[in-house]
Amino acid sequence: MQTRNVPQSPHEMAEIFKSMDHDSRVKILKLLCSAKNKRMTVKNICETMEMEQSIVSRHLGILKRSGVLERKNEGGKVFFGLNYNTCTGSMLEKWLGACK
């Protein structure tokens, strides 16, 4: 069984919640939860949400820095998805699935 990293302090947990304190970021997280393979390229996120790349990139950066998202480079493309190496990925997927 894989060990998941758990936020070690109230500050770390607060940073996770602060990173989700924006409607667009919650929408991005919901989009990623519903996506095939639970990840998408920045371009696909922009097209689906009808938002400019600079705005989406800013939101993705905030979510990544808090540990909520992970970034992977594959074949010249950058993919973002929930970070399942921490407890937040699974926890958020369940929470966002309940938020219809």
Tab-separated table of C-alpha atoms in Angstrom:
chain	number	residue	atom	x	y	z
A	1	MET	CA	0.000	0.000	0.000
A	2	GLN	CA	1.356	3.396	-1.017
A	3	THR	CA	1.934	5.914	1.759
A	4	ARG	CA	0.373	9.276	1.073
A	5	ASN	CA	1.906	12.501	2.286
A	6	VAL	CA	-0.349	14.299	4.716
A	7	PRO	CA	-0.082	18.029	5.439
A	8	GLN	CA	2.006	18.228	8.604
A	9	SER	CA	0.860	21.539	10.011
A	10	PRO	CA	-2.209	23.751	10.186
A	11	HIS	CA	-0.314	26.192	7.933
A	12	GLU	CA	0.098	23.553	5.188
A	13	MET	CA	-3.590	22.652	5.368
A	14	ALA	CA	-4.557	26.343	5.296
A	15	GLU	CA	-2.445	26.818	2.137
A	16	ILE	CA	-4.361	24.012	0.418
A	17	PHE	CA	-7.711	25.565	1.273
A	18	LYS	CA	-6.544	29.080	0.336
A	19	SER	CA	-5.466	27.802	-3.076
A	20	MET	CA	-9.060	26.739	-3.758
A	21	ASP	CA	-10.560	30.080	-2.712
A	22	HIS	CA	-11.571	31.100	-6.230
A	23	ASP	CA	-14.485	29.940	-8.367
A	24	SER	CA	-12.292	29.378	-11.434
A	25	ARG	CA	-9.879	27.165	-9.493
A	26	VAL	CA	-12.709	25.021	-8.168
A	27	LYS	CA	-14.070	24.734	-11.724
A	28	ILE	CA	-10.618	23.673	-12.960
A	29	LEU	CA	-10.430	21.017	-10.236
A	30	LYS	CA	-13.898	19.706	-11.106
A	31	LEU	CA	-12.937	19.628	-14.777
A	32	LEU	CA	-9.791	17.627	-14.027
A	33	CYS	CA	-11.760	15.186	-11.862
A	34	SER	CA	-14.124	14.482	-14.736
A	35	ALA	CA	-11.419	14.293	-17.425
A	36	LYS	CA	-10.208	11.049	-18.968
A	37	ASN	CA	-7.139	9.914	-17.006
A	38	LYS	CA	-7.879	12.735	-14.506
A	39	ARG	CA	-5.523	15.119	-16.308
A	40	MET	CA	-5.563	17.654	-19.139
A	41	THR	CA	-3.262	19.952	-21.074
A	42	VAL	CA	-3.342	23.672	-20.434
A	43	LYS	CA	-4.685	24.146	-23.962
A	44	ASN	CA	-7.591	21.745	-23.326
A	45	ILE	CA	-8.426	23.439	-20.025
A	46	CYS	CA	-8.421	26.862	-21.732
A	47	GLU	CA	-10.662	25.678	-24.556
A	48	THR	CA	-13.121	23.896	-22.274
A	49	MET	CA	-13.383	26.766	-19.814
A	50	GLU	CA	-13.237	29.456	-22.515
A	51	MET	CA	-10.511	31.318	-20.625
A	52	GLU	CA	-7.248	32.860	-21.759
A	53	GLN	CA	-4.082	30.834	-21.310
A	54	SER	CA	-2.429	33.397	-19.043
A	55	ILE	CA	-5.338	33.304	-16.587
A	56	VAL	CA	-5.555	29.501	-16.566
A	57	SER	CA	-1.781	29.235	-16.109
A	58	ARG	CA	-1.908	31.582	-13.128
A	59	HIS	CA	-4.630	29.492	-11.466
A	60	LEU	CA	-2.803	26.232	-12.230
A	61	GLY	CA	0.389	27.652	-10.724
A	62	ILE	CA	-1.372	28.517	-7.477
A	63	LEU	CA	-2.909	25.039	-7.247
A	64	LYS	CA	0.425	23.378	-8.048
A	65	ARG	CA	2.366	25.394	-5.462
A	66	SER	CA	-0.123	24.364	-2.777
A	67	GLY	CA	0.401	20.695	-3.661
A	68	VAL	CA	-3.130	20.135	-4.985
A	69	LEU	CA	-2.001	19.585	-8.595
A	70	GLU	CA	0.945	17.916	-10.221
A	71	ARG	CA	2.477	18.783	-13.569
A	72	LYS	CA	3.872	16.221	-16.011
A	73	ASN	CA	5.629	16.730	-19.320
A	74	GLU	CA	4.899	14.070	-21.927
A	75	GLY	CA	5.775	14.243	-25.595
A	76	GLY	CA	6.217	18.001	-25.620
A	77	LYS	CA	2.894	18.608	-23.865
A	78	VAL	CA	2.320	19.729	-20.303
A	79	PHE	CA	-0.412	17.908	-18.390
A	80	PHE	CA	-1.961	18.915	-15.085
A	81	GLY	CA	-3.907	16.619	-12.783
A	82	LEU	CA	-4.779	16.103	-9.149
A	83	ASN	CA	-1.766	15.200	-7.046
A	84	TYR	CA	-2.428	11.640	-5.882
A	85	ASN	CA	1.002	11.486	-4.205
A	86	THR	CA	-0.612	13.400	-1.351
A	87	CYS	CA	-3.842	12.734	0.458
A	88	THR	CA	-5.354	15.808	-1.185
A	89	GLY	CA	-5.888	14.176	-4.595
A	90	SER	CA	-8.215	11.438	-3.383
A	91	MET	CA	-9.843	13.674	-0.823
A	92	LEU	CA	-10.601	16.397	-3.384
A	93	GLU	CA	-11.925	13.945	-5.942
A	94	LYS	CA	-14.478	12.676	-3.414
A	95	TRP	CA	-15.383	16.171	-2.249
A	96	LEU	CA	-15.692	17.617	-5.761
A	97	GLY	CA	-17.751	14.633	-6.888
A	98	ALA	CA	-20.234	15.416	-4.129
A	99	CYS	CA	-20.426	19.087	-5.195
A	100	LYS	CA	-22.750	18.988	-8.179
